[in-house]
Amino acid sequence: MTSVSRILVTGAGGFIGHHLVRKLKRDGAWVRGVDLKYPEFEATAADEFEILDLRRWSDCLRATRGGIDQVYNLAADMGGIGYITSYLADIFRNNILINTHMLEASRVNGVKRFLFSSSACVYPSFLQKNADVTPLKEADAIPADPEPGYGWEKLATEELCRYYRKDYGFETRVVRFHNVYGPLGTYEGGKEKSPAALCRKVALARDGDVVEIWGDGKQTRSYMYVDDCVEGLRRLMASDCHEALNMGTDRLVTIDQLLGIISGLAGKKLRIQHDLTKPQGVRGRNSDNTMIRERLGWEPSTPLEDGLRTTYLWIESELRKAGRLPAPQVKDAIA
Ligand code: NAD
């Protein structure tokens, strides 16, 4: 690890950003967090937290002022599959403004290293047509056919990071996350991702109830626990890897299996109803971890069952706090 101490996290009011700030503080760094909003579920651990709109150039200059060494640029307009397929123009415009302004402001203000959070949504749809998908290697992103809106913007900003390195010698790192989940993340309202949505549905369901799943449930994904994600971010930032890097697990599960794991943890027998009118995204997506093993000597390893248990218990406790579930009985507790 480098001896850097002054760190800016954008999107620090969001899911991954909030966890990252906590980790950086535990590791002894000085941290400034920036977002449009404060973290939703607990107070930030950041030394400074500023409410700024990073679509604006002046706000990006402000965020990067005062001798920041490293920037983790996590701010983005994003959500689950329903959200990112509904607002293509807004998402592309908002994110390209955040990322182009943040890159340039960081360079102008003398930031030493800039990490951009990209996504597995950059991978071409023509490689993701089967549930039994071949894991995606970093080089597969080109020729391009990414997710409309969100994925095209991520790919464009990946390229811009490359150009900044080539033209200005500016040190950039690019991570392609594959489905991150864990506690303290959005679990309802339309921006939640599948693990959080399914945990909420299972928590609110009674034994024997019907739970709705988007699509036919045979679509596949891999999932990374948020503690692995923030550990990986630290390792990537400290590394000499400036090519885009997958960060995810390579354990492929169907959405039906994901629901099965969660309902098993909750000790509930549920019936599934598939809604074929809802968006399901690509048919299958998995991460090839050859490059991350080579470049970082590490890969995410939290077993899905362990991460989902923590996530489920947290969402269940939030629903209880909100009075939407009765107080726990001893027999309800998950071992
Ligand atoms: P999140 O939505 O919880 O956090 C993003 C944060 O960015 C939010 O708090 C939001 O308020 C903030 N933001 C949006 N517009 C802003 C603006 N104009 N100015 C300042 N802040 C703004 O999302 P997350 O899951 O924590 O994702 C973090 C990053 O990782 C994003 O770049 C996302 O695209 C990427 N990513 C996440 C996943 C995942 O599974 N969570 C997968 C792939 C990529």
PDB file of N, CA and C in Angstrom, residues 57 99-114 157-173 242:
ATOM      1  N   TRP A  57     -19.024  21.697 -12.971  1.00  0.00           N
ATOM      2  CA  TRP A  57     -17.563  21.863 -12.990  1.00  0.00           C
ATOM      3  C   TRP A  57     -17.069  22.514 -11.702  1.00  0.00           C
ATOM      4  N   ASN A  99     -18.316  12.372 -14.677  1.00  0.00           N
ATOM      5  CA  ASN A  99     -17.011  11.738 -14.898  1.00  0.00           C
ATOM      6  C   ASN A  99     -16.032  12.621 -15.658  1.00  0.00           C
ATOM      7  N   THR A 100     -16.502  13.337 -16.687  1.00  0.00           N
ATOM      8  CA  THR A 100     -15.561  14.196 -17.424  1.00  0.00           C
ATOM      9  C   THR A 100     -15.095  15.348 -16.532  1.00  0.00           C
ATOM     10  N   HIS A 101     -16.006  15.933 -15.768  1.00  0.00           N
ATOM     11  CA  HIS A 101     -15.624  17.032 -14.883  1.00  0.00           C
ATOM     12  C   HIS A 101     -14.738  16.548 -13.742  1.00  0.00           C
ATOM     13  N   MET A 102     -15.048  15.379 -13.192  1.00  0.00           N
ATOM     14  CA  MET A 102     -14.237  14.873 -12.081  1.00  0.00           C
ATOM     15  C   MET A 102     -12.811  14.527 -12.539  1.00  0.00           C
ATOM     16  N   LEU A 103     -12.692  13.946 -13.725  1.00  0.00           N
ATOM     17  CA  LEU A 103     -11.349  13.630 -14.233  1.00  0.00           C
ATOM     18  C   LEU A 103     -10.530  14.898 -14.409  1.00  0.00           C
ATOM     19  N   GLU A 104     -11.109  15.887 -15.084  1.00  0.00           N
ATOM     20  CA  GLU A 104     -10.355  17.109 -15.384  1.00  0.00           C
ATOM     21  C   GLU A 104     -10.062  17.896 -14.106  1.00  0.00           C
ATOM     22  N   ALA A 105     -11.036  18.009 -13.213  1.00  0.00           N
ATOM     23  CA  ALA A 105     -10.799  18.742 -11.964  1.00  0.00           C
ATOM     24  C   ALA A 105      -9.712  18.045 -11.147  1.00  0.00           C
ATOM     25  N   SER A 106      -9.703  16.737 -11.141  1.00  0.00           N
ATOM     26  CA  SER A 106      -8.681  15.991 -10.396  1.00  0.00           C
ATOM     27  C   SER A 106      -7.293  16.264 -10.985  1.00  0.00           C
ATOM     28  N   ARG A 107      -7.219  16.255 -12.292  1.00  0.00           N
ATOM     29  CA  ARG A 107      -5.928  16.527 -12.955  1.00  0.00           C
ATOM     30  C   ARG A 107      -5.460  17.948 -12.666  1.00  0.00           C
ATOM     31  N   VAL A 108      -6.369  18.917 -12.827  1.00  0.00           N
ATOM     32  CA  VAL A 108      -6.020  20.328 -12.626  1.00  0.00           C
ATOM     33  C   VAL A 108      -5.578  20.568 -11.182  1.00  0.00           C
ATOM     34  N   ASN A 109      -6.212  19.892 -10.251  1.00  0.00           N
ATOM     35  CA  ASN A 109      -5.892  20.098  -8.831  1.00  0.00           C
ATOM     36  C   ASN A 109      -4.772  19.196  -8.313  1.00  0.00           C
ATOM     37  N   GLY A 110      -4.086  18.491  -9.226  1.00  0.00           N
ATOM     38  CA  GLY A 110      -2.885  17.760  -8.831  1.00  0.00           C
ATOM     39  C   GLY A 110      -3.124  16.447  -8.100  1.00  0.00           C
ATOM     40  N   VAL A 111      -4.313  15.848  -8.278  1.00  0.00           N
ATOM     41  CA  VAL A 111      -4.569  14.518  -7.695  1.00  0.00           C
ATOM     42  C   VAL A 111      -3.578  13.515  -8.295  1.00  0.00           C
ATOM     43  N   LYS A 112      -3.102  12.583  -7.472  1.00  0.00           N
ATOM     44  CA  LYS A 112      -2.073  11.661  -7.978  1.00  0.00           C
ATOM     45  C   LYS A 112      -2.660  10.410  -8.620  1.00  0.00           C
ATOM     46  N   ARG A 113      -3.784   9.959  -8.122  1.00  0.00           N
ATOM     47  CA  ARG A 113      -4.401   8.749  -8.669  1.00  0.00           C
ATOM     48  C   ARG A 113      -5.922   8.855  -8.652  1.00  0.00           C
ATOM     49  N   PHE A 114      -6.540   8.378  -9.721  1.00  0.00           N
ATOM     50  CA  PHE A 114      -7.986   8.513  -9.893  1.00  0.00           C
ATOM     51  C   PHE A 114      -8.559   7.149 -10.254  1.00  0.00           C
ATOM     52  N   THR A 157     -16.324   6.498 -20.572  1.00  0.00           N
ATOM     53  CA  THR A 157     -15.446   7.052 -19.531  1.00  0.00           C
ATOM     54  C   THR A 157     -14.209   6.170 -19.321  1.00  0.00           C
ATOM     55  N   GLU A 158     -14.343   4.868 -19.499  1.00  0.00           N
ATOM     56  CA  GLU A 158     -13.143   4.011 -19.448  1.00  0.00           C
ATOM     57  C   GLU A 158     -12.127   4.504 -20.486  1.00  0.00           C
ATOM     58  N   GLU A 159     -12.627   4.778 -21.704  1.00  0.00           N
ATOM     59  CA  GLU A 159     -11.744   5.262 -22.765  1.00  0.00           C
ATOM     60  C   GLU A 159     -11.110   6.595 -22.369  1.00  0.00           C
ATOM     61  N   LEU A 160     -11.940   7.479 -21.794  1.00  0.00           N
ATOM     62  CA  LEU A 160     -11.420   8.790 -21.399  1.00  0.00           C
ATOM     63  C   LEU A 160     -10.306   8.639 -20.354  1.00  0.00           C
ATOM     64  N   CYS A 161     -10.458   7.708 -19.439  1.00  0.00           N
ATOM     65  CA  CYS A 161      -9.400   7.453 -18.451  1.00  0.00           C
ATOM     66  C   CYS A 161      -8.106   7.042 -19.170  1.00  0.00           C
ATOM     67  N   ARG A 162      -8.245   6.201 -20.176  1.00  0.00           N
ATOM     68  CA  ARG A 162      -7.080   5.760 -20.953  1.00  0.00           C
ATOM     69  C   ARG A 162      -6.412   6.953 -21.638  1.00  0.00           C
ATOM     70  N   TYR A 163      -7.231   7.847 -22.208  1.00  0.00           N
ATOM     71  CA  TYR A 163      -6.671   9.011 -22.909  1.00  0.00           C
ATOM     72  C   TYR A 163      -5.967   9.945 -21.923  1.00  0.00           C
ATOM     73  N   TYR A 164      -6.517  10.104 -20.741  1.00  0.00           N
ATOM     74  CA  TYR A 164      -5.878  10.964 -19.730  1.00  0.00           C
ATOM     75  C   TYR A 164      -4.507  10.411 -19.357  1.00  0.00           C
ATOM     76  N   ARG A 165      -4.426   9.113 -19.294  1.00  0.00           N
ATOM     77  CA  ARG A 165      -3.139   8.508 -18.960  1.00  0.00           C
ATOM     78  C   ARG A 165      -2.154   8.708 -20.110  1.00  0.00           C
ATOM     79  N   LYS A 166      -2.645   8.488 -21.341  1.00  0.00           N
ATOM     80  CA  LYS A 166      -1.776   8.574 -22.515  1.00  0.00           C
ATOM     81  C   LYS A 166      -1.351  10.026 -22.777  1.00  0.00           C
ATOM     82  N   ASP A 167      -2.301  10.969 -22.769  1.00  0.00           N
ATOM     83  CA  ASP A 167      -2.002  12.351 -23.161  1.00  0.00           C
ATOM     84  C   ASP A 167      -1.376  13.164 -22.042  1.00  0.00           C
ATOM     85  N   TYR A 168      -1.768  12.904 -20.781  1.00  0.00           N
ATOM     86  CA  TYR A 168      -1.303  13.743 -19.665  1.00  0.00           C
ATOM     87  C   TYR A 168      -0.440  12.984 -18.666  1.00  0.00           C
ATOM     88  N   GLY A 169      -0.312  11.668 -18.836  1.00  0.00           N
ATOM     89  CA  GLY A 169       0.413  10.881 -17.832  1.00  0.00           C
ATOM     90  C   GLY A 169      -0.342  10.829 -16.509  1.00  0.00           C
ATOM     91  N   PHE A 170      -1.650  11.044 -16.561  1.00  0.00           N
ATOM     92  CA  PHE A 170      -2.462  11.053 -15.341  1.00  0.00           C
ATOM     93  C   PHE A 170      -2.786   9.601 -14.954  1.00  0.00           C
ATOM     94  N   GLU A 171      -2.527   9.257 -13.688  1.00  0.00           N
ATOM     95  CA  GLU A 171      -2.664   7.859 -13.228  1.00  0.00           C
ATOM     96  C   GLU A 171      -4.122   7.498 -12.981  1.00  0.00           C
ATOM     97  N   THR A 172      -4.661   6.622 -13.805  1.00  0.00           N
ATOM     98  CA  THR A 172      -6.057   6.198 -13.626  1.00  0.00           C
ATOM     99  C   THR A 172      -6.123   4.695 -13.357  1.00  0.00           C
ATOM    100  N   ARG A 173      -7.148   4.310 -12.621  1.00  0.00           N
ATOM    101  CA  ARG A 173      -7.475   2.900 -12.366  1.00  0.00           C
ATOM    102  C   ARG A 173      -8.941   2.720 -12.738  1.00  0.00           C
ATOM    103  N   HIS A 242      -3.316  -0.399 -14.649  1.00  0.00           N
ATOM    104  CA  HIS A 242      -4.108   0.714 -15.172  1.00  0.00           C
ATOM    105  C   HIS A 242      -5.057   0.281 -16.272  1.00  0.00           C
TER     106      HIS A 242
END
